[in-house]
JSON list of C-alpha atoms and ligand atoms in Angstrom, two decimals:
[
{"chain": "A", "resi": 1, "resn": "MET", "atom": "CA", "xyz": [-72.48, 50.59, 70.10]},
{"chain": "A", "resi": 2, "resn": "ALA", "atom": "CA", "xyz": [-70.25, 48.99, 67.19]},
{"chain": "A", "resi": 3, "resn": "PRO", "atom": "CA", "xyz": [-66.80, 49.76, 67.18]},
{"chain": "A", "resi": 4, "resn": "VAL", "atom": "CA", "xyz": [-66.40, 52.56, 65.16]},
{"chain": "A", "resi": 5, "resn": "GLY", "atom": "CA", "xyz": [-63.43, 50.93, 62.61]},
{"chain": "A", "resi": 6, "resn": "LYS", "atom": "CA", "xyz": [-65.67, 48.23, 62.11]},
{"chain": "A", "resi": 7, "resn": "LEU", "atom": "CA", "xyz": [-68.72, 49.92, 61.66]},
{"chain": "A", "resi": 8, "resn": "ARG", "atom": "CA", "xyz": [-66.97, 52.48, 58.90]},
{"chain": "A", "resi": 9, "resn": "ALA", "atom": "CA", "xyz": [-65.07, 49.28, 57.20]},
{"chain": "A", "resi": 10, "resn": "ALA", "atom": "CA", "xyz": [-69.11, 47.66, 57.24]},
{"chain": "A", "resi": 11, "resn": "SER", "atom": "CA", "xyz": [-70.79, 50.96, 56.28]},
{"chain": "A", "resi": 12, "resn": "ALA", "atom": "CA", "xyz": [-68.29, 50.87, 53.33]},
{"chain": "A", "resi": 13, "resn": "ALA", "atom": "CA", "xyz": [-68.71, 47.68, 51.74]},
{"chain": "A", "resi": 14, "resn": "LEU", "atom": "CA", "xyz": [-72.30, 47.67, 51.32]},
{"chain": "A", "resi": 15, "resn": "LYS", "atom": "CA", "xyz": [-71.30, 49.64, 47.82]},
{"chain": "A", "resi": 16, "resn": "GLU", "atom": "CA", "xyz": [-70.22, 46.36, 46.83]},
{"chain": "A", "resi": 17, "resn": "VAL", "atom": "CA", "xyz": [-73.34, 44.73, 46.63]},
{"chain": "A", "resi": 18, "resn": "ALA", "atom": "CA", "xyz": [-75.56, 44.89, 43.84]},
{"chain": "A", "resi": 19, "resn": "ASP", "atom": "CA", "xyz": [-79.77, 43.83, 43.62]},
{"chain": "A", "resi": 20, "resn": "GLY", "atom": "CA", "xyz": [-79.49, 40.09, 42.43]},
{"chain": "A", "resi": 21, "resn": "ASP", "atom": "CA", "xyz": [-76.24, 38.97, 43.79]},
{"chain": "A", "resi": 22, "resn": "VAL", "atom": "CA", "xyz": [-75.43, 35.50, 45.47]},
{"chain": "A", "resi": 23, "resn": "LEU", "atom": "CA", "xyz": [-73.32, 36.55, 48.40]},
{"chain": "A", "resi": 24, "resn": "GLY", "atom": "CA", "xyz": [-70.64, 34.64, 50.34]},
{"chain": "A", "resi": 25, "resn": "ILE", "atom": "CA", "xyz": [-70.82, 36.68, 54.04]},
{"chain": "A", "resi": 26, "resn": "GLY", "atom": "CA", "xyz": [-68.14, 35.50, 56.24]},
{"chain": "A", "resi": 27, "resn": "THR", "atom": "CA", "xyz": [-67.89, 35.18, 60.49]},
{"chain": "A", "resi": 28, "resn": "GLY", "atom": "CA", "xyz": [-67.16, 37.81, 63.34]},
{"chain": "A", "resi": 29, "resn": "SER", "atom": "CA", "xyz": [-67.52, 40.61, 64.80]},
{"chain": "A", "resi": 30, "resn": "THR", "atom": "CA", "xyz": [-67.40, 43.12, 61.92]},
{"chain": "A", "resi": 31, "resn": "VAL", "atom": "CA", "xyz": [-69.37, 40.79, 59.45]},
{"chain": "A", "resi": 32, "resn": "ALA", "atom": "CA", "xyz": [-71.73, 40.93, 61.92]},
{"chain": "A", "resi": 33, "resn": "ILE", "atom": "CA", "xyz": [-72.30, 44.46, 62.07]},
{"chain": "A", "resi": 34, "resn": "PHE", "atom": "CA", "xyz": [-72.16, 43.91, 57.96]},
{"chain": "A", "resi": 35, "resn": "ILE", "atom": "CA", "xyz": [-75.20, 41.25, 58.43]},
{"chain": "A", "resi": 36, "resn": "GLY", "atom": "CA", "xyz": [-77.21, 44.02, 60.13]},
{"chain": "A", "resi": 37, "resn": "LEU", "atom": "CA", "xyz": [-76.42, 46.49, 57.32]},
{"chain": "A", "resi": 38, "resn": "LEU", "atom": "CA", "xyz": [-76.80, 44.21, 54.55]},
{"chain": "A", "resi": 39, "resn": "GLY", "atom": "CA", "xyz": [-80.22, 43.26, 55.84]},
{"chain": "A", "resi": 40, "resn": "LYS", "atom": "CA", "xyz": [-81.58, 46.84, 56.75]},
{"chain": "A", "resi": 41, "resn": "LYS", "atom": "CA", "xyz": [-80.43, 48.06, 52.75]},
{"chain": "A", "resi": 42, "resn": "VAL", "atom": "CA", "xyz": [-81.89, 44.66, 50.92]},
{"chain": "A", "resi": 43, "resn": "LYS", "atom": "CA", "xyz": [-85.73, 45.57, 52.83]},
{"chain": "A", "resi": 44, "resn": "GLU", "atom": "CA", "xyz": [-85.57, 48.98, 52.53]},
{"chain": "A", "resi": 45, "resn": "GLU", "atom": "CA", "xyz": [-84.72, 48.80, 48.66]},
{"chain": "A", "resi": 46, "resn": "GLY", "atom": "CA", "xyz": [-86.63, 45.56, 47.91]},
{"chain": "A", "resi": 47, "resn": "TRP", "atom": "CA", "xyz": [-83.85, 43.94, 46.50]},
{"chain": "A", "resi": 48, "resn": "ASP", "atom": "CA", "xyz": [-83.18, 39.89, 45.55]},
{"chain": "A", "resi": 49, "resn": "VAL", "atom": "CA", "xyz": [-80.04, 38.59, 47.72]},
{"chain": "A", "resi": 50, "resn": "LEU", "atom": "CA", "xyz": [-79.34, 35.16, 48.33]},
{"chain": "A", "resi": 51, "resn": "CYS", "atom": "CA", "xyz": [-76.00, 34.43, 51.31]},
{"chain": "A", "resi": 52, "resn": "VAL", "atom": "CA", "xyz": [-74.37, 31.77, 51.36]},
{"chain": "A", "resi": 53, "resn": "PRO", "atom": "CA", "xyz": [-73.06, 31.23, 55.41]},
{"chain": "A", "resi": 54, "resn": "THR", "atom": "CA", "xyz": [-70.15, 30.69, 56.34]},
{"chain": "A", "resi": 55, "resn": "SER", "atom": "CA", "xyz": [-70.66, 29.73, 60.19]},
{"chain": "A", "resi": 56, "resn": "TYR", "atom": "CA", "xyz": [-73.63, 28.24, 62.39]},
{"chain": "A", "resi": 57, "resn": "GLN", "atom": "CA", "xyz": [-73.51, 32.29, 63.91]},
{"chain": "A", "resi": 58, "resn": "SER", "atom": "CA", "xyz": [-73.51, 33.97, 60.41]},
{"chain": "A", "resi": 59, "resn": "ALA", "atom": "CA", "xyz": [-76.65, 31.78, 59.62]},
{"chain": "A", "resi": 60, "resn": "TYR", "atom": "CA", "xyz": [-78.74, 32.81, 62.36]},
{"chain": "A", "resi": 61, "resn": "LEU", "atom": "CA", "xyz": [-77.92, 36.46, 62.06]},
{"chain": "A", "resi": 62, "resn": "ALA", "atom": "CA", "xyz": [-78.35, 36.79, 58.55]},
{"chain": "A", "resi": 63, "resn": "VAL", "atom": "CA", "xyz": [-81.89, 35.07, 58.92]},
{"chain": "A", "resi": 64, "resn": "GLU", "atom": "CA", "xyz": [-82.57, 37.22, 61.66]},
{"chain": "A", "resi": 65, "resn": "ASN", "atom": "CA", "xyz": [-82.51, 39.68, 59.91]},
{"chain": "A", "resi": 66, "resn": "GLY", "atom": "CA", "xyz": [-84.36, 38.98, 57.14]},
{"chain": "A", "resi": 67, "resn": "LEU", "atom": "CA", "xyz": [-81.86, 37.86, 54.56]},
{"chain": "A", "resi": 68, "resn": "ARG", "atom": "CA", "xyz": [-82.42, 34.57, 52.57]},
{"chain": "A", "resi": 69, "resn": "LEU", "atom": "CA", "xyz": [-79.78, 31.48, 52.28]},
{"chain": "A", "resi": 70, "resn": "THR", "atom": "CA", "xyz": [-78.35, 29.66, 50.06]},
{"chain": "A", "resi": 71, "resn": "THR", "atom": "CA", "xyz": [-75.33, 26.44, 49.37]},
{"chain": "A", "resi": 72, "resn": "LEU", "atom": "CA", "xyz": [-72.36, 26.43, 47.25]},
{"chain": "A", "resi": 73, "resn": "ASP", "atom": "CA", "xyz": [-74.11, 23.35, 46.00]},
{"chain": "A", "resi": 74, "resn": "GLU", "atom": "CA", "xyz": [-77.13, 26.15, 44.51]},
{"chain": "A", "resi": 75, "resn": "HIS", "atom": "CA", "xyz": [-75.04, 28.86, 43.69]},
{"chain": "A", "resi": 76, "resn": "PRO", "atom": "CA", "xyz": [-70.90, 27.08, 43.13]},
{"chain": "A", "resi": 77, "resn": "THR", "atom": "CA", "xyz": [-69.76, 30.85, 42.19]},
{"chain": "A", "resi": 78, "resn": "LEU", "atom": "CA", "xyz": [-70.60, 33.50, 44.34]},
{"chain": "A", "resi": 79, "resn": "ASP", "atom": "CA", "xyz": [-70.73, 37.24, 43.05]},
{"chain": "A", "resi": 80, "resn": "LEU", "atom": "CA", "xyz": [-69.15, 38.97, 45.76]},
{"chain": "A", "resi": 81, "resn": "ALA", "atom": "CA", "xyz": [-67.96, 37.34, 49.05]},
{"chain": "A", "resi": 82, "resn": "VAL", "atom": "CA", "xyz": [-67.22, 39.82, 52.27]},
{"chain": "A", "resi": 83, "resn": "ASP", "atom": "CA", "xyz": [-65.43, 38.85, 55.25]},
{"chain": "A", "resi": 84, "resn": "GLY", "atom": "CA", "xyz": [-62.93, 39.85, 58.03]},
{"chain": "A", "resi": 85, "resn": "ALA", "atom": "CA", "xyz": [-59.94, 38.83, 58.88]},
{"chain": "A", "resi": 86, "resn": "ASP", "atom": "CA", "xyz": [-57.20, 39.03, 62.07]},
{"chain": "A", "resi": 87, "resn": "GLU", "atom": "CA", "xyz": [-54.60, 39.91, 59.93]},
{"chain": "A", "resi": 88, "resn": "ILE", "atom": "CA", "xyz": [-54.23, 41.69, 56.64]},
{"chain": "A", "resi": 89, "resn": "ASP", "atom": "CA", "xyz": [-50.61, 42.40, 55.19]},
{"chain": "A", "resi": 90, "resn": "PRO", "atom": "CA", "xyz": [-50.18, 44.78, 52.21]},
{"chain": "A", "resi": 91, "resn": "ASP", "atom": "CA", "xyz": [-50.81, 42.44, 49.61]},
{"chain": "A", "resi": 92, "resn": "LEU", "atom": "CA", "xyz": [-53.86, 41.19, 51.20]},
{"chain": "A", "resi": 93, "resn": "ASN", "atom": "CA", "xyz": [-52.40, 37.97, 52.51]},
{"chain": "A", "resi": 94, "resn": "LEU", "atom": "CA", "xyz": [-54.46, 37.51, 55.84]},
{"chain": "A", "resi": 95, "resn": "ILE", "atom": "CA", "xyz": [-54.78, 35.82, 58.50]},
{"chain": "A", "resi": 96, "resn": "LYS", "atom": "CA", "xyz": [-57.87, 34.34, 59.47]},
{"chain": "A", "resi": 97, "resn": "GLY", "atom": "CA", "xyz": [-59.65, 32.03, 62.09]},
{"chain": "A", "resi": 98, "resn": "GLY", "atom": "CA", "xyz": [-59.86, 34.02, 64.90]},
{"chain": "A", "resi": 99, "resn": "GLY", "atom": "CA", "xyz": [-63.59, 33.09, 65.07]},
{"chain": "A", "resi": 100, "resn": "ALA", "atom": "CA", "xyz": [-62.49, 29.02, 64.02]},
{"chain": "A", "resi": 101, "resn": "ALA", "atom": "CA", "xyz": [-64.69, 29.60, 61.03]},
{"chain": "A", "resi": 102, "resn": "LEU", "atom": "CA", "xyz": [-61.32, 29.41, 58.98]},
{"chain": "A", "resi": 103, "resn": "THR", "atom": "CA", "xyz": [-62.38, 26.67, 56.74]},
{"chain": "A", "resi": 104, "resn": "LYS", "atom": "CA", "xyz": [-65.75, 27.36, 55.39]},
{"chain": "A", "resi": 105, "resn": "GLU", "atom": "CA", "xyz": [-64.50, 30.86, 55.19]},
{"chain": "A", "resi": 106, "resn": "LYS", "atom": "CA", "xyz": [-61.64, 29.97, 52.58]},
{"chain": "A", "resi": 107, "resn": "VAL", "atom": "CA", "xyz": [-64.23, 27.80, 50.33]},
{"chain": "A", "resi": 108, "resn": "VAL", "atom": "CA", "xyz": [-66.56, 30.66, 50.19]},
{"chain": "A", "resi": 109, "resn": "ASP", "atom": "CA", "xyz": [-64.23, 33.34, 49.63]},
{"chain": "A", "resi": 110, "resn": "SER", "atom": "CA", "xyz": [-62.48, 31.48, 46.90]},
{"chain": "A", "resi": 111, "resn": "SER", "atom": "CA", "xyz": [-65.94, 30.72, 45.31]},
{"chain": "A", "resi": 112, "resn": "ALA", "atom": "CA", "xyz": [-66.56, 33.72, 44.47]},
{"chain": "A", "resi": 113, "resn": "LYS", "atom": "CA", "xyz": [-65.76, 36.30, 41.14]},
{"chain": "A", "resi": 114, "resn": "ARG", "atom": "CA", "xyz": [-64.78, 38.83, 43.93]},
{"chain": "A", "resi": 115, "resn": "PHE", "atom": "CA", "xyz": [-63.94, 39.12, 47.66]},
{"chain": "A", "resi": 116, "resn": "VAL", "atom": "CA", "xyz": [-63.77, 42.32, 49.67]},
{"chain": "A", "resi": 117, "resn": "VAL", "atom": "CA", "xyz": [-62.35, 41.98, 53.32]},
{"chain": "A", "resi": 118, "resn": "ILE", "atom": "CA", "xyz": [-63.58, 44.11, 55.76]},
{"chain": "A", "resi": 119, "resn": "ALA", "atom": "CA", "xyz": [-61.84, 44.90, 59.17]},
{"chain": "A", "resi": 120, "resn": "ASP", "atom": "CA", "xyz": [-60.86, 47.67, 61.87]},
{"chain": "A", "resi": 121, "resn": "SER", "atom": "CA", "xyz": [-57.49, 49.31, 60.79]},
{"chain": "A", "resi": 122, "resn": "THR", "atom": "CA", "xyz": [-55.46, 47.83, 63.18]},
{"chain": "A", "resi": 123, "resn": "LYS", "atom": "CA", "xyz": [-55.28, 44.69, 61.83]},
{"chain": "A", "resi": 124, "resn": "LEU", "atom": "CA", "xyz": [-53.49, 45.93, 58.96]},
{"chain": "A", "resi": 125, "resn": "VAL", "atom": "CA", "xyz": [-49.70, 44.29, 59.41]},
{"chain": "A", "resi": 126, "resn": "GLU", "atom": "CA", "xyz": [-46.02, 44.78, 58.05]},
{"chain": "A", "resi": 127, "resn": "ARG", "atom": "CA", "xyz": [-45.55, 41.31, 57.85]},
{"chain": "A", "resi": 128, "resn": "LEU", "atom": "CA", "xyz": [-48.19, 38.66, 58.97]},
{"chain": "A", "resi": 129, "resn": "GLY", "atom": "CA", "xyz": [-47.61, 36.15, 61.83]},
{"chain": "A", "resi": 130, "resn": "LYS", "atom": "CA", "xyz": [-47.95, 37.86, 65.47]},
{"chain": "A", "resi": 131, "resn": "PHE", "atom": "CA", "xyz": [-51.54, 36.59, 65.59]},
{"chain": "A", "resi": 132, "resn": "PRO", "atom": "CA", "xyz": [-50.64, 32.75, 65.97]},
{"chain": "A", "resi": 133, "resn": "LEU", "atom": "CA", "xyz": [-52.29, 30.95, 62.89]},
{"chain": "A", "resi": 134, "resn": "PRO", "atom": "CA", "xyz": [-55.08, 29.26, 63.27]},
{"chain": "A", "resi": 135, "resn": "ILE", "atom": "CA", "xyz": [-55.69, 25.30, 61.89]},
{"chain": "A", "resi": 136, "resn": "GLU", "atom": "CA", "xyz": [-58.51, 23.29, 61.70]},
{"chain": "A", "resi": 137, "resn": "VAL", "atom": "CA", "xyz": [-57.26, 19.74, 62.40]},
{"chain": "A", "resi": 138, "resn": "LEU", "atom": "CA", "xyz": [-59.32, 16.49, 62.66]},
{"chain": "A", "resi": 139, "resn": "PRO", "atom": "CA", "xyz": [-59.57, 15.11, 65.86]},
{"chain": "A", "resi": 140, "resn": "PHE", "atom": "CA", "xyz": [-58.19, 11.82, 65.53]},
{"chain": "A", "resi": 141, "resn": "ALA", "atom": "CA", "xyz": [-54.67, 13.23, 63.65]},
{"chain": "A", "resi": 142, "resn": "ARG", "atom": "CA", "xyz": [-54.42, 15.54, 66.88]},
{"chain": "A", "resi": 143, "resn": "ALA", "atom": "CA", "xyz": [-50.66, 14.09, 68.32]},
{"chain": "A", "resi": 144, "resn": "ARG", "atom": "CA", "xyz": [-49.38, 13.50, 65.37]},
{"chain": "A", "resi": 145, "resn": "VAL", "atom": "CA", "xyz": [-50.45, 16.95, 63.33]},
{"chain": "A", "resi": 146, "resn": "LEU", "atom": "CA", "xyz": [-48.86, 18.78, 66.75]},
{"chain": "A", "resi": 147, "resn": "ARG", "atom": "CA", "xyz": [-45.94, 17.59, 66.20]},
{"chain": "A", "resi": 148, "resn": "ALA", "atom": "CA", "xyz": [-45.49, 18.17, 62.60]},
{"chain": "A", "resi": 149, "resn": "LEU", "atom": "CA", "xyz": [-46.56, 21.53, 63.42]},
{"chain": "A", "resi": 150, "resn": "ALA", "atom": "CA", "xyz": [-43.33, 21.97, 66.06]},
{"chain": "A", "resi": 151, "resn": "GLY", "atom": "CA", "xyz": [-41.03, 19.86, 64.01]},
{"chain": "A", "resi": 152, "resn": "MET", "atom": "CA", "xyz": [-41.60, 22.91, 61.34]},
{"chain": "A", "resi": 153, "resn": "GLY", "atom": "CA", "xyz": [-40.46, 25.53, 64.41]},
{"chain": "A", "resi": 154, "resn": "CYS", "atom": "CA", "xyz": [-43.71, 26.80, 65.89]},
{"chain": "A", "resi": 155, "resn": "GLU", "atom": "CA", "xyz": [-45.35, 26.54, 69.20]},
{"chain": "A", "resi": 156, "resn": "PRO", "atom": "CA", "xyz": [-48.84, 24.60, 68.47]},
{"chain": "A", "resi": 157, "resn": "ARG", "atom": "CA", "xyz": [-51.13, 25.06, 70.84]},
{"chain": "A", "resi": 158, "resn": "LEU", "atom": "CA", "xyz": [-54.78, 23.37, 70.80]},
{"chain": "A", "resi": 159, "resn": "ARG", "atom": "CA", "xyz": [-57.55, 25.90, 71.17]},
{"chain": "A", "resi": 160, "resn": "ASP", "atom": "CA", "xyz": [-59.17, 25.59, 74.83]},
{"chain": "A", "resi": 161, "resn": "GLY", "atom": "CA", "xyz": [-63.14, 25.33, 74.63]},
{"chain": "A", "resi": 162, "resn": "GLY", "atom": "CA", "xyz": [-63.47, 28.38, 77.09]},
{"chain": "A", "resi": 163, "resn": "ASP", "atom": "CA", "xyz": [-65.45, 29.34, 79.91]},
{"chain": "A", "resi": 164, "resn": "ARG", "atom": "CA", "xyz": [-68.33, 27.02, 79.52]},
{"chain": "A", "resi": 165, "resn": "LYS", "atom": "CA", "xyz": [-67.05, 24.51, 77.83]},
{"chain": "A", "resi": 166, "resn": "ASP", "atom": "CA", "xyz": [-63.88, 21.66, 78.84]},
{"chain": "A", "resi": 167, "resn": "GLY", "atom": "CA", "xyz": [-61.29, 20.70, 76.94]},
{"chain": "A", "resi": 168, "resn": "PRO", "atom": "CA", "xyz": [-60.45, 21.45, 73.33]},
{"chain": "A", "resi": 169, "resn": "LEU", "atom": "CA", "xyz": [-62.80, 24.10, 70.82]},
{"chain": "A", "resi": 170, "resn": "VAL", "atom": "CA", "xyz": [-64.91, 21.81, 68.65]},
{"chain": "A", "resi": 171, "resn": "THR", "atom": "CA", "xyz": [-65.69, 23.89, 64.83]},
{"chain": "A", "resi": 172, "resn": "ASP", "atom": "CA", "xyz": [-68.63, 24.20, 63.97]},
{"chain": "A", "resi": 173, "resn": "ASN", "atom": "CA", "xyz": [-67.48, 21.26, 61.28]},
{"chain": "A", "resi": 174, "resn": "GLY", "atom": "CA", "xyz": [-66.61, 18.64, 64.39]},
{"chain": "A", "resi": 175, "resn": "ASN", "atom": "CA", "xyz": [-63.15, 19.46, 64.36]},
{"chain": "A", "resi": 176, "resn": "PHE", "atom": "CA", "xyz": [-60.27, 20.87, 66.36]},
{"chain": "A", "resi": 177, "resn": "ILE", "atom": "CA", "xyz": [-58.34, 24.36, 66.09]},
{"chain": "A", "resi": 178, "resn": "VAL", "atom": "CA", "xyz": [-54.78, 24.44, 66.68]},
{"chain": "A", "resi": 179, "resn": "ASP", "atom": "CA", "xyz": [-52.88, 28.25, 66.87]},
{"chain": "A", "resi": 180, "resn": "ALA", "atom": "CA", "xyz": [-49.50, 28.11, 65.66]},
{"chain": "A", "resi": 181, "resn": "ALA", "atom": "CA", "xyz": [-47.14, 30.48, 66.96]},
{"chain": "A", "resi": 182, "resn": "PHE", "atom": "CA", "xyz": [-44.77, 31.08, 63.84]},
{"chain": "A", "resi": 183, "resn": "GLY", "atom": "CA", "xyz": [-43.90, 34.83, 64.46]},
{"chain": "A", "resi": 184, "resn": "GLU", "atom": "CA", "xyz": [-42.93, 36.36, 61.64]},
{"chain": "A", "resi": 185, "resn": "ILE", "atom": "CA", "xyz": [-44.21, 34.50, 58.03]},
{"chain": "A", "resi": 186, "resn": "LEU", "atom": "CA", "xyz": [-41.81, 35.55, 55.27]},
{"chain": "A", "resi": 187, "resn": "ASP", "atom": "CA", "xyz": [-43.11, 33.28, 52.94]},
{"chain": "A", "resi": 188, "resn": "PRO", "atom": "CA", "xyz": [-47.37, 32.63, 53.44]},
{"chain": "A", "resi": 189, "resn": "HIS", "atom": "CA", "xyz": [-47.59, 30.65, 50.34]},
{"chain": "A", "resi": 190, "resn": "GLY", "atom": "CA", "xyz": [-44.72, 28.36, 51.16]},
{"chain": "A", "resi": 191, "resn": "LEU", "atom": "CA", "xyz": [-46.39, 27.87, 54.42]},
{"chain": "A", "resi": 192, "resn": "GLU", "atom": "CA", "xyz": [-49.49, 27.56, 53.61]},
{"chain": "A", "resi": 193, "resn": "LEU", "atom": "CA", "xyz": [-48.67, 24.92, 51.28]},
{"chain": "A", "resi": 194, "resn": "GLU", "atom": "CA", "xyz": [-46.13, 23.11, 53.71]},
{"chain": "A", "resi": 195, "resn": "ILE", "atom": "CA", "xyz": [-48.97, 22.72, 56.43]},
{"chain": "A", "resi": 196, "resn": "LYS", "atom": "CA", "xyz": [-51.62, 21.48, 54.35]},
{"chain": "A", "resi": 197, "resn": "MET", "atom": "CA", "xyz": [-49.13, 18.80, 53.09]},
{"chain": "A", "resi": 198, "resn": "VAL", "atom": "CA", "xyz": [-49.14, 17.29, 56.72]},
{"chain": "A", "resi": 199, "resn": "THR", "atom": "CA", "xyz": [-51.97, 14.63, 56.97]},
{"chain": "A", "resi": 200, "resn": "GLY", "atom": "CA", "xyz": [-54.86, 15.17, 59.61]},
{"chain": "A", "resi": 201, "resn": "VAL", "atom": "CA", "xyz": [-55.02, 18.77, 58.22]},
{"chain": "A", "resi": 202, "resn": "VAL", "atom": "CA", "xyz": [-57.80, 19.80, 57.47]},
{"chain": "A", "resi": 203, "resn": "GLU", "atom": "CA", "xyz": [-57.47, 23.87, 56.51]},
{"chain": "A", "resi": 204, "resn": "VAL", "atom": "CA", "xyz": [-54.57, 26.63, 57.09]},
{"chain": "A", "resi": 205, "resn": "GLY", "atom": "CA", "xyz": [-55.80, 29.82, 57.96]},
{"chain": "A", "resi": 206, "resn": "LEU", "atom": "CA", "xyz": [-53.59, 31.49, 55.39]},
{"chain": "A", "resi": 207, "resn": "PHE", "atom": "CA", "xyz": [-55.40, 33.06, 52.62]},
{"chain": "A", "resi": 208, "resn": "VAL", "atom": "CA", "xyz": [-53.31, 34.26, 50.05]},
{"chain": "A", "resi": 209, "resn": "GLY", "atom": "CA", "xyz": [-53.84, 35.58, 47.39]},
{"chain": "A", "resi": 210, "resn": "LEU", "atom": "CA", "xyz": [-57.22, 35.48, 47.42]},
{"chain": "A", "resi": 211, "resn": "ALA", "atom": "CA", "xyz": [-58.41, 39.08, 48.57]},
{"chain": "A", "resi": 212, "resn": "HIS", "atom": "CA", "xyz": [-59.55, 41.74, 45.75]},
{"chain": "A", "resi": 213, "resn": "CYS", "atom": "CA", "xyz": [-59.90, 44.72, 48.06]},
{"chain": "A", "resi": 214, "resn": "ALA", "atom": "CA", "xyz": [-59.70, 45.50, 52.28]},
{"chain": "A", "resi": 215, "resn": "TYR", "atom": "CA", "xyz": [-62.34, 48.11, 54.22]},
{"chain": "A", "resi": 216, "resn": "LEU", "atom": "CA", "xyz": [-60.37, 49.24, 56.66]},
{"chain": "A", "resi": 217, "resn": "GLY", "atom": "CA", "xyz": [-62.03, 51.70, 59.25]},
{"chain": "A", "resi": 218, "resn": "ASP", "atom": "CA", "xyz": [-60.66, 53.85, 62.10]},
{"chain": "A", "resi": 219, "resn": "ALA", "atom": "CA", "xyz": [-61.72, 56.65, 63.85]},
{"chain": "A", "resi": 220, "resn": "SER", "atom": "CA", "xyz": [-60.75, 58.98, 60.79]},
{"chain": "A", "resi": 221, "resn": "GLY", "atom": "CA", "xyz": [-62.73, 57.28, 58.07]},
{"chain": "A", "resi": 222, "resn": "VAL", "atom": "CA", "xyz": [-62.16, 54.32, 55.42]},
{"chain": "A", "resi": 223, "resn": "ARG", "atom": "CA", "xyz": [-59.51, 53.15, 53.76]},
{"chain": "A", "resi": 224, "resn": "VAL", "atom": "CA", "xyz": [-59.65, 51.13, 50.74]},
{"chain": "A", "resi": 225, "resn": "LEU", "atom": "CA", "xyz": [-56.61, 48.78, 49.52]},
{"chain": "A", "resi": 226, "resn": "ASN", "atom": "CA", "xyz": [-56.81, 46.56, 45.93]},
{"chain": "A", "resi": 227, "resn": "ARG", "atom": "CA", "xyz": [-54.92, 44.00, 44.57]},
{"chain": "A", "resi": 228, "resn": "GLU", "atom": "CA", "xyz": [-55.75, 42.35, 41.21]},
{"chain": "A", "resi": 229, "resn": "ARG", "atom": "CA", "xyz": [-56.28, 38.70, 41.63]},
{"chain": "A", "resi": 230, "resn": "LYS", "atom": "CA", "xyz": [-53.27, 36.51, 39.81]},
{"chain": "B", "resi": 1, "resn": "5RP", "atom": "C1", "xyz": [-63.13, 34.18, 62.08]},
{"chain": "B", "resi": 1, "resn": "5RP", "atom": "C2", "xyz": [-62.96, 34.80, 61.42]},
{"chain": "B", "resi": 1, "resn": "5RP", "atom": "C3", "xyz": [-62.92, 36.67, 61.73]},
{"chain": "B", "resi": 1, "resn": "5RP", "atom": "O1", "xyz": [-63.19, 37.00, 60.21]},
{"chain": "B", "resi": 1, "resn": "5RP", "atom": "C4", "xyz": [-61.86, 37.25, 62.23]},
{"chain": "B", "resi": 1, "resn": "5RP", "atom": "O2", "xyz": [-61.34, 36.71, 63.11]},
{"chain": "B", "resi": 1, "resn": "5RP", "atom": "C5", "xyz": [-61.87, 38.59, 61.93]},
{"chain": "B", "resi": 1, "resn": "5RP", "atom": "O3", "xyz": [-62.75, 38.86, 63.40]},
{"chain": "B", "resi": 1, "resn": "5RP", "atom": "P1", "xyz": [-63.77, 40.04, 63.71]},
{"chain": "B", "resi": 1, "resn": "5RP", "atom": "O4", "xyz": [-64.38, 40.68, 62.45]},
{"chain": "B", "resi": 1, "resn": "5RP", "atom": "O5", "xyz": [-64.56, 39.45, 65.23]},
{"chain": "B", "resi": 1, "resn": "5RP", "atom": "O6", "xyz": [-62.08, 41.15, 64.06]},
{"chain": "B", "resi": 1, "resn": "5RP", "atom": "O7", "xyz": [-61.34, 34.70, 60.54]},
{"chain": "B", "resi": 1, "resn": "5RP", "atom": "O8", "xyz": [-62.48, 32.52, 61.60]}
]
């Protein structure tokens, strides 16, 4: 049984989808619920919908749920992107990358005319930074990126592969993830730019000014936050 907050957010976001849409689909447990619901809806309504996935997880789940895949090469502009988040601030700036899919997620989410976030309401924070910031790093550049990040005043940690993989986690793109604990992030855009300037950094899990809307679910219902993209 899916957790109620994630389920409510994912169900509410279904109304954003229309017949004929080309959709970007994010990664994570909330998006996994959304993919299941979307597959059902597309089948019931006989809709013609195409999806650009942001990870192997989302691609395989989409296919298992009867959804058809496409690429950004065929569809460089997407009608809608639906994605999860690890933290969401009141301006709809995000920390993403808990599932190590941040680079493709940022490419896909920023290629959409409309980007909608789905999450349980615990992801809403006053200020970003409690969740250590995920950064995708070229393995060859690991040491210099770790040193540069430490020089910015954070505690960078190379993400481990977990119980079933000795050594560092390797992303779908063949890179490493560094989780950088900065504490409260006062200037998300400034920090994003500063980290992106470090040679060897592939992408930063700060998504600033990209999301249009967030559906935040919990036991009492769904709250919708809107923001105009500047
Ligand atoms: C993956 C992500 C996910 O969207 C984020 O971690 C949220 O996941 P979940 O819906 O499982 O809480 O950024 O890289």
